Short mmCIF file of C-alpha atoms in Angstrom, two decimals:
data_model
loop_
_atom_site.label_atom_id
_atom_site.label_comp_id
_atom_site.label_asym_id
_atom_site.label_seq_id
_atom_site.Cartn_x
_atom_site.Cartn_y
_atom_site.Cartn_z
CA MET A 1 0.01 -0.18 -0.10
CA THR A 2 1.00 3.11 -0.95
CA VAL A 3 0.77 6.33 1.54
CA GLN A 4 2.12 9.72 -0.24
CA ASN A 5 1.84 11.62 3.28
CA LEU A 6 3.01 9.82 6.43
CA ASP A 7 3.02 13.19 8.10
CA ALA A 8 -0.76 13.27 8.35
CA PRO A 9 -1.60 11.11 11.50
CA ALA A 10 -4.30 9.56 9.55
CA SER A 11 -2.17 8.59 7.01
CA ARG A 12 0.44 7.00 9.51
CA ILE A 13 -2.50 5.08 11.34
CA GLU A 14 -3.67 3.53 7.71
CA TRP A 15 -0.03 2.70 6.77
CA VAL A 16 0.54 1.16 9.95
CA LEU A 17 -2.86 -0.82 9.34
CA ALA A 18 -2.03 -1.91 6.06
CA GLN A 19 1.76 -3.36 7.12
CA ILE A 20 -0.04 -5.42 10.00
CA ARG A 21 -2.66 -6.71 8.10
CA GLU A 22 -0.42 -7.86 5.42
CA GLY A 23 1.83 -9.42 8.06
CA VAL A 24 -1.33 -11.53 9.73
CA LEU A 25 -2.40 -12.45 5.89
CA ALA A 26 1.03 -13.76 4.91
CA ARG A 27 1.53 -15.47 8.51
CA ASP A 28 4.25 -13.13 9.37
CA TYR A 29 2.78 -12.94 12.45
CA ALA A 30 1.08 -16.28 13.50
CA PRO A 31 -2.03 -16.70 14.80
CA GLY A 32 -2.13 -16.41 18.94
CA GLN A 33 1.08 -14.06 18.23
CA PRO A 34 1.32 -11.08 20.70
CA LEU A 35 1.42 -7.89 18.90
CA VAL A 36 3.60 -5.56 21.25
CA GLU A 37 2.73 -1.82 20.48
CA ALA A 38 6.85 -0.71 21.37
CA GLU A 39 8.06 -3.60 18.98
CA LEU A 40 5.95 -2.75 15.90
CA ALA A 41 6.19 1.12 16.18
CA ARG A 42 10.30 0.36 16.13
CA GLN A 43 9.77 -1.70 13.18
CA TYR A 44 7.51 0.44 11.14
CA GLY A 45 9.43 3.68 12.42
CA VAL A 46 6.42 5.31 14.02
CA SER A 47 5.46 6.28 17.37
CA LYS A 48 3.23 3.87 19.36
CA THR A 49 0.37 5.96 18.73
CA PRO A 50 -0.63 4.88 15.12
CA VAL A 51 0.14 1.59 16.06
CA ARG A 52 -2.11 1.32 19.00
CA GLU A 53 -5.03 3.36 16.66
CA ALA A 54 -4.10 0.53 14.15
CA LEU A 55 -4.61 -2.49 16.51
CA LYS A 56 -7.82 -1.16 17.64
CA LEU A 57 -9.09 -0.65 13.99
CA LEU A 58 -8.05 -4.38 13.52
CA SER A 59 -9.94 -5.06 16.57
CA GLY A 60 -12.99 -4.18 15.11
CA SER A 61 -12.47 -6.21 11.90
CA GLY A 62 -11.53 -9.33 13.27
CA LEU A 63 -7.66 -9.42 12.70
CA VAL A 64 -6.84 -8.50 16.44
CA VAL A 65 -8.11 -9.54 19.63
CA PHE A 66 -7.20 -7.46 23.05
CA GLU A 67 -7.16 -9.46 26.51
CA PRO A 68 -6.64 -8.20 30.02
CA TYR A 69 -2.87 -8.10 30.88
CA LYS A 70 -1.95 -9.83 27.73
CA GLY A 71 -2.73 -6.99 25.19
CA ALA A 72 -2.98 -7.29 21.52
CA THR A 73 -2.56 -10.88 19.74
CA VAL A 74 -3.39 -12.00 16.04
CA ARG A 75 -6.74 -13.88 16.23
CA ILE A 76 -6.64 -17.55 16.46
CA PRO A 77 -9.03 -18.94 13.47
CA THR A 78 -11.53 -21.34 14.59
CA ARG A 79 -14.25 -23.69 13.55
CA GLN A 80 -16.77 -21.80 14.95
CA LEU A 81 -15.54 -18.57 13.77
CA ALA A 82 -15.41 -19.99 10.28
CA ASP A 83 -19.02 -21.22 10.85
CA ASP A 84 -20.18 -18.07 11.99
CA VAL A 85 -18.95 -15.81 9.32
CA ILE A 86 -19.81 -18.49 6.67
CA GLY A 87 -23.02 -18.86 7.58
CA VAL A 88 -23.55 -15.01 7.32
CA ARG A 89 -22.03 -14.54 4.17
CA SER A 90 -23.65 -17.51 2.50
CA LEU A 91 -27.15 -15.63 3.18
CA LEU A 92 -26.34 -12.20 2.42
CA GLU A 93 -23.60 -12.30 -0.58
CA PRO A 94 -25.67 -14.36 -3.20
CA ALA A 95 -28.55 -11.74 -2.74
CA ALA A 96 -26.22 -9.11 -2.91
CA VAL A 97 -24.52 -10.66 -5.76
CA HIS A 98 -27.98 -11.22 -7.71
CA LEU A 99 -28.93 -7.64 -6.88
CA SER A 100 -25.82 -6.51 -8.56
CA VAL A 101 -25.90 -8.53 -11.53
CA THR A 102 -29.83 -7.68 -12.15
CA ARG A 103 -29.00 -3.98 -11.72
CA SER A 104 -25.81 -3.26 -13.53
CA ARG A 105 -24.85 -5.64 -16.32
CA TYR A 106 -22.17 -5.84 -18.09
CA THR A 107 -20.23 -3.57 -15.63
CA PHE A 108 -17.72 -6.27 -14.12
CA GLY A 109 -14.48 -4.79 -15.71
CA ALA A 110 -12.84 -4.49 -12.32
CA ALA A 111 -13.42 -7.67 -11.19
CA ALA A 112 -11.97 -9.35 -14.27
CA GLU A 113 -8.89 -7.43 -13.79
CA LEU A 114 -8.41 -8.85 -10.37
CA LEU A 115 -8.79 -12.12 -11.73
CA ASN A 116 -5.89 -11.29 -14.47
CA GLU A 117 -3.48 -9.88 -11.76
CA ALA A 118 -4.40 -13.36 -9.58
CA ALA A 119 -3.18 -15.21 -12.16
CA ILE A 120 0.23 -13.62 -12.17
CA VAL A 121 0.13 -13.14 -8.21
CA ALA A 122 -0.74 -17.02 -7.76
CA GLY A 123 2.43 -17.91 -9.77
CA GLU A 124 4.62 -15.76 -6.95
CA ARG A 125 2.63 -18.16 -4.36
CA ALA A 126 2.25 -14.51 -2.12
CA ARG A 127 -0.56 -15.57 0.26
CA ALA A 128 -1.28 -11.99 1.52
CA LYS A 129 -1.59 -10.74 -2.04
CA LEU A 130 -4.10 -13.38 -3.29
CA SER A 131 -6.17 -12.86 0.06
CA VAL A 132 -6.41 -8.95 -0.30
CA LEU A 133 -6.95 -9.71 -4.42
CA ASN A 134 -10.13 -12.19 -2.99
CA ARG A 135 -11.30 -9.98 -0.99
CA ARG A 136 -11.43 -6.98 -3.53
CA PHE A 137 -13.01 -9.50 -5.95
CA HIS A 138 -15.68 -10.55 -3.88
CA ALA A 139 -16.39 -6.88 -3.03
CA GLU A 140 -16.71 -5.88 -6.67
CA MET A 141 -19.08 -8.71 -7.42
CA TYR A 142 -21.74 -7.15 -4.92
CA ARG A 143 -20.69 -3.40 -4.55
CA ASN A 144 -23.65 -2.44 -7.26
CA CYS A 145 -26.34 -4.23 -5.15
CA GLY A 146 -27.75 -0.71 -4.18
CA ASN A 147 -28.04 -1.77 -0.73
CA ALA A 148 -25.77 0.02 1.94
CA VAL A 149 -26.34 -2.17 4.81
CA MET A 150 -25.88 -5.38 2.72
CA ILE A 151 -22.51 -3.82 1.82
CA GLU A 152 -21.59 -2.58 4.63
CA THR A 153 -22.28 -5.71 6.55
CA LEU A 154 -20.31 -8.05 3.88
CA ASP A 155 -17.12 -5.43 4.23
CA GLY A 156 -17.13 -5.89 8.19
CA LEU A 157 -16.72 -9.75 7.22
CA ARG A 158 -13.71 -9.70 5.06
CA ASP A 159 -11.03 -9.45 7.71
CA ARG A 160 -12.23 -12.58 9.57
CA MET A 161 -12.84 -14.49 6.24
CA ALA A 162 -9.59 -13.67 5.08
CA LEU A 163 -8.21 -15.38 8.23
CA VAL A 164 -10.19 -18.25 7.77
CA SER A 165 -9.58 -18.04 3.91
CA ILE A 166 -5.98 -18.33 4.35
CA ALA A 167 -5.90 -21.44 6.83
CA GLY A 168 -7.56 -23.52 3.99
CA TRP A 169 -5.16 -22.45 1.48
CA ASP A 170 -3.29 -25.86 1.63
CA GLU A 171 -0.23 -27.34 -0.11
CA LYS A 172 -2.56 -28.85 -2.50
CA ASN A 173 -2.92 -25.61 -4.12
CA SER A 174 -6.98 -24.97 -3.11
CA TRP A 175 -6.83 -21.39 -3.96
CA GLU A 176 -6.37 -22.68 -7.66
CA LYS A 177 -9.75 -24.33 -7.19
CA GLU A 178 -10.94 -20.91 -5.58
CA TRP A 179 -10.05 -18.70 -7.98
CA GLY A 180 -11.55 -21.13 -10.93
CA GLU A 181 -14.97 -21.12 -8.96
CA HIS A 182 -14.33 -16.81 -9.26
CA ARG A 183 -13.90 -17.06 -12.93
CA ALA A 184 -17.56 -19.33 -13.47
CA ILE A 185 -19.15 -16.42 -11.17
CA LEU A 186 -17.94 -13.80 -13.07
CA ASP A 187 -18.62 -15.12 -16.46
CA ALA A 188 -22.31 -15.63 -15.31
CA ALA A 189 -22.58 -12.36 -14.08
CA ALA A 190 -20.92 -10.66 -17.22
CA ASP A 191 -23.63 -13.27 -19.22
CA GLY A 192 -26.14 -11.56 -16.97
CA ASP A 193 -27.46 -14.61 -15.57
CA ALA A 194 -28.19 -13.36 -11.84
CA ASP A 195 -29.78 -16.80 -10.54
CA LEU A 196 -26.56 -18.50 -11.74
CA ALA A 197 -24.18 -16.44 -10.27
CA ALA A 198 -25.78 -16.25 -7.02
CA THR A 199 -25.80 -20.12 -6.81
CA LEU A 200 -22.27 -20.26 -8.01
CA VAL A 201 -21.45 -17.35 -4.94
CA ARG A 202 -23.43 -19.54 -2.50
CA ASP A 203 -21.70 -23.13 -3.18
CA HIS A 204 -18.02 -21.21 -3.50
CA ILE A 205 -18.75 -19.74 -0.01
CA GLU A 206 -20.29 -22.99 1.41
CA SER A 207 -17.23 -25.10 -0.16
CA PHE A 208 -14.84 -23.53 2.66
CA ARG A 209 -17.32 -26.25 5.27
CA ALA A 210 -15.72 -29.16 3.79
CA ARG A 211 -12.04 -27.61 3.12
CA PHE A 212 -12.54 -26.85 6.90
CA ASP A 213 -12.95 -30.42 8.05
CA SER A 214 -9.42 -31.17 7.94
CA LEU A 215 -8.33 -28.62 9.92
CA TRP A 216 -11.27 -28.54 12.94
CA PRO A 217 -12.94 -32.05 12.79
CA SER A 218 -16.68 -31.43 14.12
#
């Protein structure tokens, strides 16, 4: 993430937040690892204030948890978290995509560009970059739904879903299957088939449940 003016307090917070988020998604900061303000401030060359504010924002988005006497730690993904997030997304996101396709046929160029970028990044095996592209692709597919509450709710789940998604990207390259499903969703949307696009989105989200069975057996 490029920040033009690190003299501005808001920009410092935004920049530090992006660095910590990328570190979590790249597994540079492992699940359960303490995030010590002083150490992060020294690492990023800033005061503790933007680090503290960034950690608060990441706590709100679900990547970080605060515990008494322990401070901030990277959230540990669990089966319960996965089930909760998948449950909400499987209800809302297909409906949002259906509305988006119905309202704005043939306006998914940005989503197509993200798929092309992901194909390049996949060759680099850059987990954090793929996770960010995944988040952006899904957002592009529902952003024209016309329902601000749906968008706000789904956007609010993206960090939590990213946390559990990367846990499911195994050595068998399951992310390749995921991005193939993205392509099918985009093709249906581009054809104006809102019903098919919504069905594919629901199937795509629900497929994560089976993927997590090996990580968190019932």
